[in-house]
Tab-separated table of N, CA and C and ligand atoms in Angstrom:
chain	number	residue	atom	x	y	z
A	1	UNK	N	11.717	84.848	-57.637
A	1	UNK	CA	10.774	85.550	-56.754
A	1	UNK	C	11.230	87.008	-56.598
A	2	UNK	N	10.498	88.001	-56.436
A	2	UNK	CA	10.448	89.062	-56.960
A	2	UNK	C	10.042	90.301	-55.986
A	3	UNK	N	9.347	89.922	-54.741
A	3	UNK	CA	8.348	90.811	-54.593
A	3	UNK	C	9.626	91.738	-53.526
A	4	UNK	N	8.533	93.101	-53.907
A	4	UNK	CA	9.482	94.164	-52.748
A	4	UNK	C	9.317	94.104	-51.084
A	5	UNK	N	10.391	94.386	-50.669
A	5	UNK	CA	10.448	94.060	-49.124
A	5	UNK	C	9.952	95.767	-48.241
A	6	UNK	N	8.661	95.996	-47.767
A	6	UNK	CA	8.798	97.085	-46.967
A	6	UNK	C	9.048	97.107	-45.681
A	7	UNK	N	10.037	97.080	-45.585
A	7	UNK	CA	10.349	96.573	-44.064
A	7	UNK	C	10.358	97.205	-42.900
A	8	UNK	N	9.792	98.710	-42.981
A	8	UNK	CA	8.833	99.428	-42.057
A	8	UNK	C	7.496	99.033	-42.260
A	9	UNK	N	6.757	98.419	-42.948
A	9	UNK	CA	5.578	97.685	-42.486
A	9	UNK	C	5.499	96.491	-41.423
A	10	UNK	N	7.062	95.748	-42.676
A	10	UNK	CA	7.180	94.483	-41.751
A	10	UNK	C	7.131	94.465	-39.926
A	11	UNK	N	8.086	95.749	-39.696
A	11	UNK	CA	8.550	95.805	-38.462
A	11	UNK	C	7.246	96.178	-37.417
A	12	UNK	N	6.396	97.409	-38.252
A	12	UNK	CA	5.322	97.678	-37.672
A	12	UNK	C	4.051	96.479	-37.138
A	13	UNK	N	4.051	95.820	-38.481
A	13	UNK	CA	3.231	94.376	-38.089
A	13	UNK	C	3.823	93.286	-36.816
A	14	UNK	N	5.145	93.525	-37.451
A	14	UNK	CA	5.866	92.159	-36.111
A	14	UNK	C	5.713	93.007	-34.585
A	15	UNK	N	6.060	94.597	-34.329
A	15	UNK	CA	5.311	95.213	-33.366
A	15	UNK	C	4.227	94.727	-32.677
A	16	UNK	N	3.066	95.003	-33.699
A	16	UNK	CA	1.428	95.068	-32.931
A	16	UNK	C	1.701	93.217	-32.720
A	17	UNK	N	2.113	92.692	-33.516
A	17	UNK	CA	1.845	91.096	-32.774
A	17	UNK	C	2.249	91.133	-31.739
A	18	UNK	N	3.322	91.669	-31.352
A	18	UNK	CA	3.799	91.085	-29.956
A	18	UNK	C	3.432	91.568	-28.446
A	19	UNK	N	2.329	92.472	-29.096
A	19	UNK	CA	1.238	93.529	-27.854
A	19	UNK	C	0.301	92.022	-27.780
A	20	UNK	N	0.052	90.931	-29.120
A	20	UNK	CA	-0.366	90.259	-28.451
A	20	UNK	C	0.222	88.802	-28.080
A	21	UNK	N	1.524	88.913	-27.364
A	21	UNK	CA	2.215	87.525	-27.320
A	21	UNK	C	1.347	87.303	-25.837
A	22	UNK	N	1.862	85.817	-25.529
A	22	UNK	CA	1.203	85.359	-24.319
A	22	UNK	C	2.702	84.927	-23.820
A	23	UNK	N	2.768	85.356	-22.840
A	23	UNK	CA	4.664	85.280	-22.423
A	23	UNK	C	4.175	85.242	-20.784
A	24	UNK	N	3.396	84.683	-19.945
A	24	UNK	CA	3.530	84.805	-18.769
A	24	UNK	C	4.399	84.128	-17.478
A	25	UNK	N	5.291	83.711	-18.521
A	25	UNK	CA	6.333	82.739	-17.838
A	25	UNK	C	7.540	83.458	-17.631
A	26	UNK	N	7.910	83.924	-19.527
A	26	UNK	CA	9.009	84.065	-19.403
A	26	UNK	C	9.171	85.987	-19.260
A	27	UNK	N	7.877	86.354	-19.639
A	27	UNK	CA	7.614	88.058	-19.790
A	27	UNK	C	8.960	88.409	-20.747
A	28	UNK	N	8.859	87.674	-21.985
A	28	UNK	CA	9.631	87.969	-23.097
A	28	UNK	C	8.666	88.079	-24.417
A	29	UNK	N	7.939	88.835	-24.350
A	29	UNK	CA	6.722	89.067	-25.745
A	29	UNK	C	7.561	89.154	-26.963
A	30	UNK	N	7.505	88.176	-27.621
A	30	UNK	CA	7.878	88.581	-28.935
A	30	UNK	C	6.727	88.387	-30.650
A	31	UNK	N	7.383	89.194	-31.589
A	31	UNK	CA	6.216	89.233	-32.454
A	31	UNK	C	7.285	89.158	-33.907
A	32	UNK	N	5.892	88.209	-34.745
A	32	UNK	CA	7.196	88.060	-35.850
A	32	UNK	C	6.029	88.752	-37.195
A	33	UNK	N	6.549	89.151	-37.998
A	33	UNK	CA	5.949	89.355	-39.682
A	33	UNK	C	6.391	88.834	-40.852
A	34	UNK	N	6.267	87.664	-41.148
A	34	UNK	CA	6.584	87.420	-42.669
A	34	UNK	C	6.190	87.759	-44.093
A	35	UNK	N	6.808	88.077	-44.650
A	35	UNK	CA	6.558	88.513	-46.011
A	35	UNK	C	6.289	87.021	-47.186
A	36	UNK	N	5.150	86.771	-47.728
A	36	UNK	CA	4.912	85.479	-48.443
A	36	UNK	C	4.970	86.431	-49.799
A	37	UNK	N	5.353	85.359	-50.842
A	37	UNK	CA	5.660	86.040	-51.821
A	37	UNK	C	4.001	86.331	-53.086
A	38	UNK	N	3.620	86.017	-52.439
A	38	UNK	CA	1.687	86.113	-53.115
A	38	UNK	C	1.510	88.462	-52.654
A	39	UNK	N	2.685	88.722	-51.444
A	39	UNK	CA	2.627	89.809	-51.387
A	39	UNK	C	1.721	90.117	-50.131
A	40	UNK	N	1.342	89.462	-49.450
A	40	UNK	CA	0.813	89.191	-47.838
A	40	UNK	C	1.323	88.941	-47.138
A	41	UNK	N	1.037	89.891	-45.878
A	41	UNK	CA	2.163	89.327	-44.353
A	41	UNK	C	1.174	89.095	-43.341
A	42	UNK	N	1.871	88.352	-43.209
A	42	UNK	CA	0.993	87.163	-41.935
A	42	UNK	C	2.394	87.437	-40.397
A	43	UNK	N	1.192	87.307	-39.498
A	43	UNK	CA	2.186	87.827	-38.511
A	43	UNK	C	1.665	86.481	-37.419
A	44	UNK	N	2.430	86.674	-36.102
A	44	UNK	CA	2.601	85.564	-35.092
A	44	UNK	C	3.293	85.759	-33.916
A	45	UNK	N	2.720	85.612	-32.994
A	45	UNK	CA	3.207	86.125	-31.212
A	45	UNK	C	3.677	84.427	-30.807
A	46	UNK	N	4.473	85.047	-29.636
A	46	UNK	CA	4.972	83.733	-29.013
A	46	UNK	C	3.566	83.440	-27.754
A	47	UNK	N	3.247	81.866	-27.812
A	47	UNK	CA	2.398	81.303	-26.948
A	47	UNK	C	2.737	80.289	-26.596
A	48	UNK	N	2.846	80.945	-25.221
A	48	UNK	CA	3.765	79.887	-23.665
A	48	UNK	C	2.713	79.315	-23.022
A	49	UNK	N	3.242	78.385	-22.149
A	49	UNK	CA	2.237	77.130	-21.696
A	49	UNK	C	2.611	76.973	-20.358
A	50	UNK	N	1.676	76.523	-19.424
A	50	UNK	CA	2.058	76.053	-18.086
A	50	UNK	C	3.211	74.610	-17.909
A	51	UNK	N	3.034	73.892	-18.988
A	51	UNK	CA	4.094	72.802	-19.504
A	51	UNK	C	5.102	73.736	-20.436
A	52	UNK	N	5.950	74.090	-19.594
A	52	UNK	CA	6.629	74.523	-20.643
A	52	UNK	C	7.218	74.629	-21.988
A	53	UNK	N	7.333	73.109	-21.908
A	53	UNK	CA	7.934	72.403	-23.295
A	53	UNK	C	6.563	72.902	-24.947
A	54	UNK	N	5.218	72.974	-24.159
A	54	UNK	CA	4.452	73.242	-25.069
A	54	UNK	C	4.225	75.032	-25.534
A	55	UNK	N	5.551	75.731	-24.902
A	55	UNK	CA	5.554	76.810	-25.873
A	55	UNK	C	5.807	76.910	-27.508
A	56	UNK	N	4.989	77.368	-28.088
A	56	UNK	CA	5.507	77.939	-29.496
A	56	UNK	C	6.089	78.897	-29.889
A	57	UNK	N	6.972	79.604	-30.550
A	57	UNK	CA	7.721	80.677	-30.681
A	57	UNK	C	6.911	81.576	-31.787
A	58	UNK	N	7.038	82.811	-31.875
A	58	UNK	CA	6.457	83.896	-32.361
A	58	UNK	C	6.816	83.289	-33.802
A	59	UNK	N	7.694	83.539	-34.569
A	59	UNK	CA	8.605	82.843	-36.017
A	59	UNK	C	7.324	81.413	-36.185
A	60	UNK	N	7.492	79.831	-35.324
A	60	UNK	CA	6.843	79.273	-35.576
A	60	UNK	C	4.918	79.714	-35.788
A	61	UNK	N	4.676	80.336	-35.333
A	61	UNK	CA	3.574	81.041	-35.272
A	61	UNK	C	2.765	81.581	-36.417
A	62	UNK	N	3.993	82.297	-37.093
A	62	UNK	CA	3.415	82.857	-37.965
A	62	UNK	C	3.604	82.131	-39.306
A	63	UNK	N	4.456	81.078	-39.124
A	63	UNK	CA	4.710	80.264	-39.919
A	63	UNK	C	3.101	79.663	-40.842
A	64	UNK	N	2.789	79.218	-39.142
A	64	UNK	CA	1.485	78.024	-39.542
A	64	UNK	C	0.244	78.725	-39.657
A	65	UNK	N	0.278	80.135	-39.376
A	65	UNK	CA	-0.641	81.079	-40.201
A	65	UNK	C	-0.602	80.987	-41.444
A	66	UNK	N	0.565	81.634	-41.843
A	66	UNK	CA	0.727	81.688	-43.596
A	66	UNK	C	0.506	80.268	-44.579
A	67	UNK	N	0.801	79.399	-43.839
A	67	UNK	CA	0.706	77.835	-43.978
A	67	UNK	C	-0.689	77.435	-44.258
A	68	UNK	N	-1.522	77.897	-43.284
A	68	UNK	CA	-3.120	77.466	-43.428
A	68	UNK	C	-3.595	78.242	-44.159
A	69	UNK	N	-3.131	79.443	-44.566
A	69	UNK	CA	-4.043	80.381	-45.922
A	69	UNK	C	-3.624	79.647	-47.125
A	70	UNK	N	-2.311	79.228	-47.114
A	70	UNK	CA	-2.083	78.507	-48.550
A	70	UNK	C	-0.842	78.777	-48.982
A	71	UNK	N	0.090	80.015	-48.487
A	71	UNK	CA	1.242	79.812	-48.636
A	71	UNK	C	1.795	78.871	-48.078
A	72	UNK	N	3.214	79.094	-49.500
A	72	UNK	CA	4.294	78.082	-49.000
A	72	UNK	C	5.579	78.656	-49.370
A	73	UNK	N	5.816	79.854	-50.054
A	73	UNK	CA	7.071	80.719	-50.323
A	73	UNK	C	7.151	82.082	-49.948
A	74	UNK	N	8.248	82.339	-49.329
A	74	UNK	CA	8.384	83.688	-48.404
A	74	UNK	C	9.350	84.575	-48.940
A	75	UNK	N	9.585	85.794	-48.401
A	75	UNK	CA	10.510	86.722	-49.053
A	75	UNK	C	11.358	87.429	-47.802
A	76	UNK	N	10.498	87.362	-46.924
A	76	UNK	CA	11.296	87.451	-45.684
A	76	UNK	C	10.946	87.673	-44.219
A	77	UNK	N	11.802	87.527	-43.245
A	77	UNK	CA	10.863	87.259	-42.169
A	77	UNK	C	11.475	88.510	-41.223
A	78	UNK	N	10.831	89.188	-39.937
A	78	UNK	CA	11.281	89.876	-39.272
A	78	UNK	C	10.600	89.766	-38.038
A	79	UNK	N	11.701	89.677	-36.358
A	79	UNK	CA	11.108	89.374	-35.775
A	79	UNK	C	11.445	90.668	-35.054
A	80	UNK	N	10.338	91.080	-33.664
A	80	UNK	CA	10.606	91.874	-32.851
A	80	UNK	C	10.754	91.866	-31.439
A	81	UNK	N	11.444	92.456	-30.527
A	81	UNK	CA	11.528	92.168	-29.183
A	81	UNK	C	11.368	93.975	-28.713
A	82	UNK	N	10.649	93.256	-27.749
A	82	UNK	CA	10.754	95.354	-26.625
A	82	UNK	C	12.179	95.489	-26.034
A	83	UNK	N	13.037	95.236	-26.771
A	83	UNK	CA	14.475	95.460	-25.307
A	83	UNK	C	15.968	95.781	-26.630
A	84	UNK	N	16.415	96.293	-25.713
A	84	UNK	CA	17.933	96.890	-26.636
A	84	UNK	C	18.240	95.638	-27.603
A	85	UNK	N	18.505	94.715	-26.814
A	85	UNK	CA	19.580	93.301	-27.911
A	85	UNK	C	18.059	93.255	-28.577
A	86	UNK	N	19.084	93.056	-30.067
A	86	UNK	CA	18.489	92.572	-31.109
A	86	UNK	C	18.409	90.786	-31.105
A	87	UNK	N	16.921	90.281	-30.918
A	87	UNK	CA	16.670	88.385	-31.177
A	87	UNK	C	16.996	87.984	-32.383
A	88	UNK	N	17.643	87.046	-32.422
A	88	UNK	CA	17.127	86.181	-34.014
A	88	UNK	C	16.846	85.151	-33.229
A	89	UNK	N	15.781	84.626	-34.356
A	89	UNK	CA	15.245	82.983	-34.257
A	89	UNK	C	16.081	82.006	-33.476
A	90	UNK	N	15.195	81.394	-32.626
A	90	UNK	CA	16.162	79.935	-31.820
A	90	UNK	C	16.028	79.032	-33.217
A	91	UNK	N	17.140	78.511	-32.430
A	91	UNK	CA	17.715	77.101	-33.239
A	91	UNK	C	16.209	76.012	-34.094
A	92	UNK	N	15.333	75.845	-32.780
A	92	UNK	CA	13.983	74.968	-33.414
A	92	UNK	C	13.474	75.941	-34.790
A	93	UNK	N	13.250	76.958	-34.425
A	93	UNK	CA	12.669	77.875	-35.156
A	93	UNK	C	13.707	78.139	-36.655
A	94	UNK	N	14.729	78.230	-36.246
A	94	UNK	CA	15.487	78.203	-38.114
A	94	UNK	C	15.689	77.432	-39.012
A	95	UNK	N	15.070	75.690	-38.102
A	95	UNK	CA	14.973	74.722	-38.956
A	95	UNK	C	13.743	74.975	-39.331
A	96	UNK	N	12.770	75.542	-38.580
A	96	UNK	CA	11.241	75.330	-39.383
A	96	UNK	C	11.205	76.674	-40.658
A	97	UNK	N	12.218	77.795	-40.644
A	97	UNK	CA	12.081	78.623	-41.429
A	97	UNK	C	12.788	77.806	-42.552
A	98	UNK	N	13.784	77.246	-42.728
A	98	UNK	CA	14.382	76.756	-43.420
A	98	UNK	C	13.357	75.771	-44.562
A	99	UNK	N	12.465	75.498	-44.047
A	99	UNK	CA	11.542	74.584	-44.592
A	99	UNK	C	10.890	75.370	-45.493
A	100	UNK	N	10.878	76.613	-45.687
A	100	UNK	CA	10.010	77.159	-46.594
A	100	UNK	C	10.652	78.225	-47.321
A	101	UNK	N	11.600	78.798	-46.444
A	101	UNK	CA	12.836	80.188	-47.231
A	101	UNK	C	14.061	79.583	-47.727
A	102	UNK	N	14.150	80.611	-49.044
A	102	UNK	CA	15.419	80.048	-49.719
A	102	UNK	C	16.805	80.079	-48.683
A	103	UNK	N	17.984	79.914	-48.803
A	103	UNK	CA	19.114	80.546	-48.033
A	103	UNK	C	19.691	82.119	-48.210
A	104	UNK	N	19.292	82.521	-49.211
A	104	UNK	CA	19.702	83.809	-49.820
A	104	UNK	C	18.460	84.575	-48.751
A	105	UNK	N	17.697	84.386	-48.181
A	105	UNK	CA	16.064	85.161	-47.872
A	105	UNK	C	17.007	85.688	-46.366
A	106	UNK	N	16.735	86.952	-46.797
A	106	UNK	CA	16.525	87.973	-45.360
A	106	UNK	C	15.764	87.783	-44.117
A	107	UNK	N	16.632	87.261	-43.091
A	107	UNK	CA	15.889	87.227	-41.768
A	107	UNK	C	16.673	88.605	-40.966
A	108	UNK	N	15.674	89.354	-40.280
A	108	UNK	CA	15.931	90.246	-39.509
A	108	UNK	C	15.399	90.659	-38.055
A	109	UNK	N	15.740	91.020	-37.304
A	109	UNK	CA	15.533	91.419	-35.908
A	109	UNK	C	15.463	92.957	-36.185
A	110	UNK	N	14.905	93.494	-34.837
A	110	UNK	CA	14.494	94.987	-34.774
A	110	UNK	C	13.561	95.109	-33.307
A	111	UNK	N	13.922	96.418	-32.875
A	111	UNK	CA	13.144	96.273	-31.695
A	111	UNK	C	12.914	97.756	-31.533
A	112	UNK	N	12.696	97.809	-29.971
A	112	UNK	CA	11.579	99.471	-29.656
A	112	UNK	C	12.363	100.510	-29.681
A	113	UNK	N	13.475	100.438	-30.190
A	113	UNK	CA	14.717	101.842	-30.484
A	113	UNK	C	14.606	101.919	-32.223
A	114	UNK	N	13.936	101.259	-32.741
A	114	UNK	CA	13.619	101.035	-34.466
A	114	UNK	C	15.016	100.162	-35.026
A	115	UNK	N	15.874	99.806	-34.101
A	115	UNK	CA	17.135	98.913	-34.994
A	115	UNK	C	16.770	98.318	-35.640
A	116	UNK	N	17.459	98.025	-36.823
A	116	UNK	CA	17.317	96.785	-37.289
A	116	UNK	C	18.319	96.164	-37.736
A	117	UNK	N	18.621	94.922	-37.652
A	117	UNK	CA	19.682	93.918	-38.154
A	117	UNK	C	19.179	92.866	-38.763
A	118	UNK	N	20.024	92.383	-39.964
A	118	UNK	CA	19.513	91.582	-40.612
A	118	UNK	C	20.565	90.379	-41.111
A	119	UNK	N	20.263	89.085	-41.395
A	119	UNK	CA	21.379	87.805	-41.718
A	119	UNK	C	20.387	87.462	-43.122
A	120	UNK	N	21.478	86.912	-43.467
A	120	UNK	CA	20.694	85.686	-44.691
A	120	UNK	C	20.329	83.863	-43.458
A	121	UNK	N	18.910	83.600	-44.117
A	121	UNK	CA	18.646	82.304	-43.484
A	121	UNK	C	20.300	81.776	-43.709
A	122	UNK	N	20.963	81.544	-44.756
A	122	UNK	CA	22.329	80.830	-44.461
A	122	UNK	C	23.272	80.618	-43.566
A	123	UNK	N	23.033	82.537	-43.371
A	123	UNK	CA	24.161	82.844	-41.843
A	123	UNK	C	23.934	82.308	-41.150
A	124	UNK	N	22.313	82.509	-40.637
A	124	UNK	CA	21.835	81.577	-39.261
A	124	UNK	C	21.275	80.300	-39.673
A	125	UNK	N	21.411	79.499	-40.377
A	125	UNK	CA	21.658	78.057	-40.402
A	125	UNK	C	22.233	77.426	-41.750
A	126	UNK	N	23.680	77.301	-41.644
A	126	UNK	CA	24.314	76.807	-42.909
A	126	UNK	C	24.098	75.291	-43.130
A	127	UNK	N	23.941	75.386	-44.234
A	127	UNK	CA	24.219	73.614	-44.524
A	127	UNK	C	22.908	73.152	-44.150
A	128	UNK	N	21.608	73.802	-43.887
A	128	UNK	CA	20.704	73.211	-43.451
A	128	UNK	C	19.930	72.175	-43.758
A	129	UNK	N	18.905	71.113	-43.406
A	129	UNK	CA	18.514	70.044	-43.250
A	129	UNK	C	17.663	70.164	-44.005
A	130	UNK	N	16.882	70.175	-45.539
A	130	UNK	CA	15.925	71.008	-45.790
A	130	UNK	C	15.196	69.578	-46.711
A	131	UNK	N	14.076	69.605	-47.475
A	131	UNK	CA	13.382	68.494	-48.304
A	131	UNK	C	13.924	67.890	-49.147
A	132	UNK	N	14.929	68.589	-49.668
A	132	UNK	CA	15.708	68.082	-50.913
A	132	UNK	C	16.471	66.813	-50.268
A	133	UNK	N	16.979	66.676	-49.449
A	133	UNK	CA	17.694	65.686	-48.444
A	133	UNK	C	16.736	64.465	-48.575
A	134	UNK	N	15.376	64.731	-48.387
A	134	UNK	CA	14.335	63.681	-48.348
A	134	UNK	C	14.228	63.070	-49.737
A	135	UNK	N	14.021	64.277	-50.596
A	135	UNK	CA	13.761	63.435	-51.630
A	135	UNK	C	14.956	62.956	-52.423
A	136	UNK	N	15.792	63.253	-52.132
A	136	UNK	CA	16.986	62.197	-52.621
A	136	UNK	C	17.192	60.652	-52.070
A	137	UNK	N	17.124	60.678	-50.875
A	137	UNK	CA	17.160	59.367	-50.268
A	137	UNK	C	16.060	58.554	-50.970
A	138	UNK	N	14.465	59.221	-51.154
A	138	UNK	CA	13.637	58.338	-51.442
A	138	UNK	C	13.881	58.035	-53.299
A	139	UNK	N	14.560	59.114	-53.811
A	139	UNK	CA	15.342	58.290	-55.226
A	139	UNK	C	16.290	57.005	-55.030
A	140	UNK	N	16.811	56.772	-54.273
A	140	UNK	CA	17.949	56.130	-54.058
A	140	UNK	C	16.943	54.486	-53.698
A	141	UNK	N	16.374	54.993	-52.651
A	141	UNK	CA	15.401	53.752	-52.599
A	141	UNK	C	14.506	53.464	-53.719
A	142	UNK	N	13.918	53.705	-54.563
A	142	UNK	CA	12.978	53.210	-55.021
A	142	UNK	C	13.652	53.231	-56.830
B	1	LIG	O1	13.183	84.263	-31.461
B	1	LIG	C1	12.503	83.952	-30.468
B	1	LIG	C2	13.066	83.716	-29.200
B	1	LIG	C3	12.222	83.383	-28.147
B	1	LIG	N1	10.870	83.304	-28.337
B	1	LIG	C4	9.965	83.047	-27.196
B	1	LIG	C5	9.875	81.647	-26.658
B	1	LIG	C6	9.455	81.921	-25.230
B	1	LIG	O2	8.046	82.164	-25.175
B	1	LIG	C7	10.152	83.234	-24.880
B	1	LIG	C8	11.445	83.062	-24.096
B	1	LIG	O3	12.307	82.171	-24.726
B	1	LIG	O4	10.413	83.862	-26.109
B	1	LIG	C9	10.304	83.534	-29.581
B	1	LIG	O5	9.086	83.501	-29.750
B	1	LIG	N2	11.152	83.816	-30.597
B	2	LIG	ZN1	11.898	79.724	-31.772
């Protein structure tokens, strides 16, 4: 996979999403942009719930955007927050990236001072839990 990373677009897109997060709980707006490797970025705000437990995270978000157009391979993801510390993805959220990005794939944070920092999916989840796990077991069985 091949495609180039502009990651002042990225950041700009994960921006305007998070003007539209729905955060009235936690008043933590965040906004994510992924890069699919077809060369389209699909973006995703965090949407919080009066049940709390039924929040979704900005990262999952934009996931199941890119998901319902028809991707399924990414090049990289970037999320944004309005505040000095730089976010990376919660824990739920790096297993669901994991499901679709290689370990080598650039995840990055960046926020309203233009920082940016960046990990490999590996850093932030080694050894991860990913399909290949599945379909080995179901060799073993059958
Ligand atoms: O990387 C992150 C971290 C947190 N949140 C959301 C979940 C919740 O709405 C709010 C506070 O945790 O921020 C995200 O969307 N992405
Ligand atoms: Zn999350």
């Amino acid at each position: 996979m091949n495609t180039t990373i502009d990651w002042a677009q990225l950041q700009l897109q994960a921006k305007a999403a998070s003007d539209q997060a729905y955060a009235p709980y936690s008043h933590f707006p965040v906004g994510v942009a992924i890069l699919a490797s077809s060369g389209r970025i699909y973006t995703g705000c965090n949407v919080e719930n009066a049940s709390y437990g039924g929040t979704t995270c900005a990262e999952r978000n934009a996931i199941a955007a890119a998901v319902v157009a028809g991707e399924r391979q990414f090049a990289a993801l970037v999320v944004y927050t309005p505040q000095d510390k730089l976010t990376p993805p919660c824990g739920i959220c790096r297993q669901v990236i994991a499901e679709f990005f290689t370990p080598d794939s650039p995840v990055a944070s960046c926020n309203h001072l233009g920082a940016l920092q960046s990990w490999t999916l590996a850093e932030l989840l080694p050894d991860a839990f990913t399909p290949t796990y599945l379909a080995a077991s179901t060799k073993v069985k059958s």
